[in-house]
mmCIF file of C-alpha atoms in Angstrom:
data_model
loop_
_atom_site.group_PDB
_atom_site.id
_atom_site.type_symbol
_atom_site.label_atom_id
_atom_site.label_comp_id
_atom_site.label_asym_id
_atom_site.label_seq_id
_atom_site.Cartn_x
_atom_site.Cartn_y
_atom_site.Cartn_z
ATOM 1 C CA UNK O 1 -16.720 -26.988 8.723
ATOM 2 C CA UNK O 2 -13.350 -28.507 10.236
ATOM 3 C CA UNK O 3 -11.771 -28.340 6.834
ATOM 4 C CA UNK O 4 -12.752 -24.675 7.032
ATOM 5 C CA UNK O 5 -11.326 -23.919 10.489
ATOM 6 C CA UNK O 6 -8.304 -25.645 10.142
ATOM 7 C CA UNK O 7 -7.780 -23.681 7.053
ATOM 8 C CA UNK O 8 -8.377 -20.306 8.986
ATOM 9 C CA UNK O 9 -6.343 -21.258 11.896
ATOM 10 C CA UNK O 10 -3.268 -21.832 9.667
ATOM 11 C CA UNK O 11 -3.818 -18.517 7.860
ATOM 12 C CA UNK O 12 -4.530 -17.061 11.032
ATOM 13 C CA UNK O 13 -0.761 -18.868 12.175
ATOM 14 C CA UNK O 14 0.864 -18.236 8.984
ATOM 15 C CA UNK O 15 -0.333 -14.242 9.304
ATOM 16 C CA UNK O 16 0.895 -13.986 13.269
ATOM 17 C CA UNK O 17 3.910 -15.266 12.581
ATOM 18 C CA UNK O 18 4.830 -13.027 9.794
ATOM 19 C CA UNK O 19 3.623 -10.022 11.751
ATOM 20 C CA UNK O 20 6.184 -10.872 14.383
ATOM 21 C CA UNK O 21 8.966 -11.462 11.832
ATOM 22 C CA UNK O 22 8.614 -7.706 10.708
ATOM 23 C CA UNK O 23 7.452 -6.280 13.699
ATOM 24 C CA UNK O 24 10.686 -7.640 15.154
ATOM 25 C CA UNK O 25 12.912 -6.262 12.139
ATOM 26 C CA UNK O 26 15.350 -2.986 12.698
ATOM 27 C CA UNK O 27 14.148 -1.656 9.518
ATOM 28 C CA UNK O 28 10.831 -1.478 9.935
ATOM 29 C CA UNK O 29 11.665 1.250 13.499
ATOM 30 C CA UNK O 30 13.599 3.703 11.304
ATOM 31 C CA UNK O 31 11.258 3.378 8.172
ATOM 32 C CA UNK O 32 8.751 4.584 11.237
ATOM 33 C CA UNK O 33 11.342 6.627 12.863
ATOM 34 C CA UNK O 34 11.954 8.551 9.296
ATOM 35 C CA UNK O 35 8.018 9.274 9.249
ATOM 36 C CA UNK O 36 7.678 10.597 12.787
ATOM 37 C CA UNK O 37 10.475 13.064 12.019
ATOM 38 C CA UNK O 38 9.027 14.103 8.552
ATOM 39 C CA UNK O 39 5.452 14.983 10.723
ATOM 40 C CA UNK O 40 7.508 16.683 13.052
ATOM 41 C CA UNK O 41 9.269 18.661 10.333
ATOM 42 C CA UNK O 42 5.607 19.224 8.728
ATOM 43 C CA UNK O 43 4.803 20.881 12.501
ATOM 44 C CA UNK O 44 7.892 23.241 12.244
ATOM 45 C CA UNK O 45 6.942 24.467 8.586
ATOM 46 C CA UNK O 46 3.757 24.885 9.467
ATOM 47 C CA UNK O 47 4.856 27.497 12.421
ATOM 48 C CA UNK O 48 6.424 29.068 9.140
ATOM 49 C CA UNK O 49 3.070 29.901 7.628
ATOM 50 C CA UNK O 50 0.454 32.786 8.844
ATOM 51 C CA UNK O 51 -2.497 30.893 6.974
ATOM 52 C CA UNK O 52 -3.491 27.392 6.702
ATOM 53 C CA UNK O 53 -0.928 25.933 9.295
ATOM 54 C CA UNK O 54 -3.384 22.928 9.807
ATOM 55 C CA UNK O 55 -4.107 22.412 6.074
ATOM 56 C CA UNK O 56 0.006 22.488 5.725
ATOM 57 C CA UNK O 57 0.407 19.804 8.717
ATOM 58 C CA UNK O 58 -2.253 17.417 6.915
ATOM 59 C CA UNK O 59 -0.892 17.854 3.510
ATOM 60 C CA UNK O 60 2.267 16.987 4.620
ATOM 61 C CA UNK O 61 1.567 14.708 7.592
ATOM 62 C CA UNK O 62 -0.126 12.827 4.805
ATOM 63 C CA UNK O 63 2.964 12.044 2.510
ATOM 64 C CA UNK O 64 4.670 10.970 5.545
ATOM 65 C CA UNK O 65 2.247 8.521 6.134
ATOM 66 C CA UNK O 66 2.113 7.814 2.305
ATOM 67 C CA UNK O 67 5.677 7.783 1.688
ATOM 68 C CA UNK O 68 6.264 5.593 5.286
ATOM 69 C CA UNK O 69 3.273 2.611 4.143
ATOM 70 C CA UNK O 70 4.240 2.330 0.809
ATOM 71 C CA UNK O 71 8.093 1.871 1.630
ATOM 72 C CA UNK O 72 7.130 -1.038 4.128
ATOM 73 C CA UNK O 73 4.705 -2.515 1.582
ATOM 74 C CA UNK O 74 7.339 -2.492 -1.022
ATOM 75 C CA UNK O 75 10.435 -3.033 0.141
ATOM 76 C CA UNK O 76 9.202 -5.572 2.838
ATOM 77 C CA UNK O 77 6.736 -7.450 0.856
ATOM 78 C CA UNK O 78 9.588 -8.101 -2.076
ATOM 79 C CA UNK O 79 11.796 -8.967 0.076
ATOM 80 C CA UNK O 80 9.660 -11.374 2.026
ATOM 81 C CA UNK O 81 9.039 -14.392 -0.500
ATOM 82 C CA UNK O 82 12.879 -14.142 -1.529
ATOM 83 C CA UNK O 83 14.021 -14.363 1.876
ATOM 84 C CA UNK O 84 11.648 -17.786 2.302
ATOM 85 C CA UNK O 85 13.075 -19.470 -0.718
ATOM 86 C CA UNK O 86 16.854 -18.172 0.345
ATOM 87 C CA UNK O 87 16.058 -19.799 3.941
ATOM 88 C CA UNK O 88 14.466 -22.615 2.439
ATOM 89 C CA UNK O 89 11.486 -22.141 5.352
ATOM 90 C CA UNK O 90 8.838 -22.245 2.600
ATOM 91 C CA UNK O 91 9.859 -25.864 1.875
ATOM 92 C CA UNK O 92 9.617 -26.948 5.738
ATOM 93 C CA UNK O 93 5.905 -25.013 5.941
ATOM 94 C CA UNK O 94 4.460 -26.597 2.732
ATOM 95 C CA UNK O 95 5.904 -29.816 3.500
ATOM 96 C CA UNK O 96 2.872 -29.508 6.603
ATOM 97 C CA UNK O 97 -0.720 -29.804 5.098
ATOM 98 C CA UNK O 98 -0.474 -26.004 4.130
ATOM 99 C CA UNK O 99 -1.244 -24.996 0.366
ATOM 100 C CA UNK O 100 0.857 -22.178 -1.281
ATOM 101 C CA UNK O 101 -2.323 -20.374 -1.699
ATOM 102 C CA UNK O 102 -2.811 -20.328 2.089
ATOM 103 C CA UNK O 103 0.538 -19.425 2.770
ATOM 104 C CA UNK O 104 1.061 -16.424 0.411
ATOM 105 C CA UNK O 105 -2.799 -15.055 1.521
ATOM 106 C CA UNK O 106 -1.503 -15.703 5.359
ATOM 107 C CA UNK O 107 1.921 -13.606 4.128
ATOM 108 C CA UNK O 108 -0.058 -10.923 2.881
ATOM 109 C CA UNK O 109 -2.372 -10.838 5.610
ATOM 110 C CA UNK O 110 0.859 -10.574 7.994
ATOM 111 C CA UNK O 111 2.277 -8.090 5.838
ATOM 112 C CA UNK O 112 -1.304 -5.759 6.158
ATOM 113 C CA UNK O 113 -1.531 -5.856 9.762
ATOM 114 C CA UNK O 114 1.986 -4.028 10.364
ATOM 115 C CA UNK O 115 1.037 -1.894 7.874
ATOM 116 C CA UNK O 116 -2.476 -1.003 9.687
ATOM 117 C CA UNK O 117 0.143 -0.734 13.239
ATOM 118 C CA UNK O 118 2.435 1.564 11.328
ATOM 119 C CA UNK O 119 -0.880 3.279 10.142
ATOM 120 C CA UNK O 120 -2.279 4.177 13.365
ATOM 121 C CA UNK O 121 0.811 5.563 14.381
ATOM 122 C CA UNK O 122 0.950 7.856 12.113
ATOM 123 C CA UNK O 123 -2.120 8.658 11.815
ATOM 124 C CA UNK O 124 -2.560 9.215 15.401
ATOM 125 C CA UNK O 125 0.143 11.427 15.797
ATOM 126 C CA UNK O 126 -1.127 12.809 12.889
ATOM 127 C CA UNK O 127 -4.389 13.789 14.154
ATOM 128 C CA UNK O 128 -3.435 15.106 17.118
ATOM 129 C CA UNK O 129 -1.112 17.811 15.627
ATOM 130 C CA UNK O 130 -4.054 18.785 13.326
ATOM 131 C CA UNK O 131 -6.431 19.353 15.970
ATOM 132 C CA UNK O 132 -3.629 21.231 18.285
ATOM 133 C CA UNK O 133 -3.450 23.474 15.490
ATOM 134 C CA UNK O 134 -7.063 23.944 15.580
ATOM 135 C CA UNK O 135 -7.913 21.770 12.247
ATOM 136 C CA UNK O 136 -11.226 19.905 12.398
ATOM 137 C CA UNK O 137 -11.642 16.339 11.718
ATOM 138 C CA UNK O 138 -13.988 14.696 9.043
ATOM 139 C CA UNK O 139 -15.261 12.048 7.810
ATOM 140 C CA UNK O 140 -13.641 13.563 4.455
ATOM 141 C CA UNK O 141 -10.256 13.404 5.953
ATOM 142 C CA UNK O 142 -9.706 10.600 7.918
ATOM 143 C CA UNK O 143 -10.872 8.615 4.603
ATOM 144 C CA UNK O 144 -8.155 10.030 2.742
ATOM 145 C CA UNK O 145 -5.503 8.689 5.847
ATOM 146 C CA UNK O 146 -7.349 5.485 5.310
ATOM 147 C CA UNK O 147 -7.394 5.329 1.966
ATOM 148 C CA UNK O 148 -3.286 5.552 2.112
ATOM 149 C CA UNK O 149 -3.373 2.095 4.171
ATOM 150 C CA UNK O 150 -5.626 0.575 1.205
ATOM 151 C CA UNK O 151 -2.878 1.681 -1.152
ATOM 152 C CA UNK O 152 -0.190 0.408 0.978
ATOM 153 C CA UNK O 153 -1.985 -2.622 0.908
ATOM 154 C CA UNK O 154 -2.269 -2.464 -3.046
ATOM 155 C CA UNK O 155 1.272 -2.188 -3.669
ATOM 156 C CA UNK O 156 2.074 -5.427 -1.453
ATOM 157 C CA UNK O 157 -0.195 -6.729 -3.530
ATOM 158 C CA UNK O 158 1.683 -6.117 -6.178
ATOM 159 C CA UNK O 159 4.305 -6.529 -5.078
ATOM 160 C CA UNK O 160 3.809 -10.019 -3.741
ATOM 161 C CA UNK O 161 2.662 -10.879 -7.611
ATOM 162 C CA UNK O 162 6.036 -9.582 -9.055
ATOM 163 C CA UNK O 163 7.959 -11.209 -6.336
ATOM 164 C CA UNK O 164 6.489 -14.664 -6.880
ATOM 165 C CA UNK O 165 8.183 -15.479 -10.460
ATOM 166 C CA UNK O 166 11.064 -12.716 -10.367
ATOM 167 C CA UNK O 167 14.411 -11.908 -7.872
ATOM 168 C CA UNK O 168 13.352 -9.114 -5.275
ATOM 169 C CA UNK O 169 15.111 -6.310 -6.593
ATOM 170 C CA UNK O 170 13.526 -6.754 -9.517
ATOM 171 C CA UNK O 171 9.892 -6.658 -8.085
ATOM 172 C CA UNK O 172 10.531 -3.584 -6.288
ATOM 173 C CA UNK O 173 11.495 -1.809 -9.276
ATOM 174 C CA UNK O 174 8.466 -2.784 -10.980
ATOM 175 C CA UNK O 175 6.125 -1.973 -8.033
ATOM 176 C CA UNK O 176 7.851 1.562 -7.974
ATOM 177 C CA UNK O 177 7.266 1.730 -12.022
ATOM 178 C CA UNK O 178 3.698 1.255 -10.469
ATOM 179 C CA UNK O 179 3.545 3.709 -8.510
ATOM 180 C CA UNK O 180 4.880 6.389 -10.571
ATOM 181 C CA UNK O 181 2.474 5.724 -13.081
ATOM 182 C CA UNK O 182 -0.683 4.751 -11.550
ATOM 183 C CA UNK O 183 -0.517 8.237 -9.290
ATOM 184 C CA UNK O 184 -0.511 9.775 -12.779
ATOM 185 C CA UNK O 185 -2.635 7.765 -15.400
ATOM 186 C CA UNK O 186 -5.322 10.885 -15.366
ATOM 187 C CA UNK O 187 -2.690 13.254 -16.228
ATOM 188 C CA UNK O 188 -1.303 10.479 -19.137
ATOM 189 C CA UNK O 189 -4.358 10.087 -20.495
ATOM 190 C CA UNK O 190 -5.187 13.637 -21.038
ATOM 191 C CA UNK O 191 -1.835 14.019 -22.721
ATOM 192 C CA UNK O 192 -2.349 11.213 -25.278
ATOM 193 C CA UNK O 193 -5.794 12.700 -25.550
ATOM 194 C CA UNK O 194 -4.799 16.000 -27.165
ATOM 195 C CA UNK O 195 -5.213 16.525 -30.274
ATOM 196 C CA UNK O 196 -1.423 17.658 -31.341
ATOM 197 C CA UNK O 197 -0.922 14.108 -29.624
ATOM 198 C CA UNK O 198 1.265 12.278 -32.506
ATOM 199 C CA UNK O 199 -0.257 8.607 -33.609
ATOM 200 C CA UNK O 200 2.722 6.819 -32.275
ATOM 201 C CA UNK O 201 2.107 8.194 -28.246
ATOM 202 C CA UNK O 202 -1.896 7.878 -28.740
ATOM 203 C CA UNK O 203 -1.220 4.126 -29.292
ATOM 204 C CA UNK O 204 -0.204 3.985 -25.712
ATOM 205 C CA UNK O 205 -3.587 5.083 -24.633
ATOM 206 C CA UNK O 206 -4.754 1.967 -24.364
ATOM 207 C CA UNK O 207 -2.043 0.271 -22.148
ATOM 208 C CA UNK O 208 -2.236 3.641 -20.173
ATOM 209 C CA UNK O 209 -5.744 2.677 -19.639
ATOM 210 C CA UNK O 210 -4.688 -0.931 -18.503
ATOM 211 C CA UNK O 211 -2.711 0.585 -16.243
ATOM 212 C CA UNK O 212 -3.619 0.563 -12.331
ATOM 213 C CA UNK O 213 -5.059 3.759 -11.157
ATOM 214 C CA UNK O 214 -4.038 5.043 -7.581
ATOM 215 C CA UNK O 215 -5.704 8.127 -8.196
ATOM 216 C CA UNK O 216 -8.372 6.259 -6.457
ATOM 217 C CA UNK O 217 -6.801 6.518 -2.997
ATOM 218 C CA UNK O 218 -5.692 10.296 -3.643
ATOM 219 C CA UNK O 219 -8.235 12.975 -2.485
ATOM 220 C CA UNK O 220 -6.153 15.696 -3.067
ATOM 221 C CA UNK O 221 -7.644 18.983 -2.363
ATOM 222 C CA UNK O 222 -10.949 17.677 -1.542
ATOM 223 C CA UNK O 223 -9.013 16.292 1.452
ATOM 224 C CA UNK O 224 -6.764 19.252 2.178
ATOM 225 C CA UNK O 225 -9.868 21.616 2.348
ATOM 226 C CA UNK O 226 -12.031 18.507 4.194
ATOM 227 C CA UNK O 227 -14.798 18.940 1.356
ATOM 228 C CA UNK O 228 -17.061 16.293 0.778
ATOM 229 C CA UNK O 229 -17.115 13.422 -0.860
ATOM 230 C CA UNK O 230 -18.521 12.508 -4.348
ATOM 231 C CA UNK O 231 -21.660 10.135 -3.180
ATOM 232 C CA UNK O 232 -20.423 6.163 -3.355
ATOM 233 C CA UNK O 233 -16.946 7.456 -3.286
ATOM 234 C CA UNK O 234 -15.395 5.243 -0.582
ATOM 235 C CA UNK O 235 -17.234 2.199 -2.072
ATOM 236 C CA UNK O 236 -15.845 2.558 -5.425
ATOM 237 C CA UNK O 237 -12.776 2.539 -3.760
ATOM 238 C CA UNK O 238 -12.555 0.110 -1.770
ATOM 239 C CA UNK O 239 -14.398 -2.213 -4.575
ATOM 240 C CA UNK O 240 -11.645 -1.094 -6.826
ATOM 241 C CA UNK O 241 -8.488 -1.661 -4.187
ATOM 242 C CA UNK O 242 -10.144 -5.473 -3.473
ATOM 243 C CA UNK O 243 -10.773 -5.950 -7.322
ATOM 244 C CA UNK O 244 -6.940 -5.794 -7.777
ATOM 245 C CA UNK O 245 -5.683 -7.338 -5.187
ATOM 246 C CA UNK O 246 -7.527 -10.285 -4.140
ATOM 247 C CA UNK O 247 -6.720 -11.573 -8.225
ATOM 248 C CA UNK O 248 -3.013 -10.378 -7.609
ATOM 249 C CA UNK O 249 -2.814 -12.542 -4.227
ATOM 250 C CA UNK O 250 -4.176 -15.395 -5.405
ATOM 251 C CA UNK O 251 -2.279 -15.343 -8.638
ATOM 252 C CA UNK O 252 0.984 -15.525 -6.707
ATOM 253 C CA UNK O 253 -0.106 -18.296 -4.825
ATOM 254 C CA UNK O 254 -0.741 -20.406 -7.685
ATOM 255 C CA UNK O 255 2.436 -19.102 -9.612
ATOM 256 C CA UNK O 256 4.076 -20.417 -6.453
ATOM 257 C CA UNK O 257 2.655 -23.370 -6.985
ATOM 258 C CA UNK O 258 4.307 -24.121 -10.095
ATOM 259 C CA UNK O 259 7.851 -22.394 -8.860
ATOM 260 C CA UNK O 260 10.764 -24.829 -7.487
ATOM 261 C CA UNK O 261 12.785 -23.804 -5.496
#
């Protein structure tokens, strides 16, 4: 039971300290700065519109949300384990009775609470723009806002894997190869699915299936229109986001493990 709690509280350490690191970073105000102004422009355009002026704030509210996460996630999260090596910190925290393993998981766990800050931000300000314009919250909705902060969360995942064995630029690039493909696996698939589909681009349906699928944490117009929700829906996932990136985490923990710096 000590071991246990001595374990949590230097997670718990490892985690606070991180938060303040990029909590207290420039870049992280205009990345947020950049989203408030896209909601606000989302407000004006809306004004633009004679129908559907809350469905146009949400749609667009939520890419500023989406686009303001995953830049954090990304761009943070590969820069984070390059800047420790570069600093030569990491050495001075594993030289305590800290594993690698509890130090990347107490990273990550850093990194996912100023994305959840930067989330209710957003969302927040979000929200109450939708409802001035006389929108009407759902359960529907305000999973698909919450589904953008399990994304988030998925591509620091990621990108904390990519980041452990390769230079930070690298990673990123990767992590945005991610993105662009895993928000459009469906549509791949059903393209290597035809059948005018030559033999040479069907053999890629298998790695496209390999491939992570985001379309998970996209709702689309079942969000836009606030229908509801195919039943187990937010289970899957969530079951599907923790499926990837508790593996991901831990595998750049013990990658780390074997890394010298």
């Amino acid at each position: 039971m000590k071991t246990f709690l001595s374990s949590f509280r230097s997670l718990f350490a490892i985690a606070r300290v991180t938060f303040e690191e990029i909590i207290l970073d420039k870049i992280l105000y205009n990345f947020l700065l950049f989203a408030f102004l896209l909601i606000g422009v989302s407000y004006l355009a809306s004004q633009l519109t004679f129908v559907g002026q809350e469905r146009v704030i949400f749609d667009l509210g939520l890419s500023a949300i989406n686009l303001s996460c995953g830049v954090i996630a990304v761009f943070q999260g590969g820069a984070m384990i390059a800047r420790e090596f570069e600093r030569r910190t990491v050495f001075v925290v594993l030289a305590r009775p800290i594993s690698r393993l509890q130090f990347i998981f107490g990273k990550f766990f850093g990194l996912a609470a100023v994305l959840l800050v930067n989330w209710v931000l957003l969302a927040g300000t979000e929200i109450l723009l939708f409802l001035s314009l006389g929108g009407e919250m759902n359960g529907t909705r305000f999973v698909a806002m919450a589904f953008l902060w399990a994304q988030a969360c998925f591509l620091a995942a990621f990108t904390f894997f990519f980041a452990s064995f390769s230079t930070a630029s690298v990673s990123i690039m990767l992590v945005i190869g991610i993105y662009l493909i895993g928000n459009n696996v469906e549509s791949l698939r059903q393209i290597l699915s035809r059948p005018d589909t030559s033999a040479i681009a069907k053999s890629f349906l298998p790695l496209v299936g390999l491939m992570p699928n985001l379309g998970h944490f996209n709702l689309g117009f079942i969000a836009t229109y606030g229908l509801e929700l195919p039943a187990g829906y937010v289970w899957r996932g969530t079951a599907y986001a923790l499926c990837w990136i508790v593996p991901l985490v831990y595998a750049s923990g013990r990658i780390l493990d074997r890394r010298e710096g």
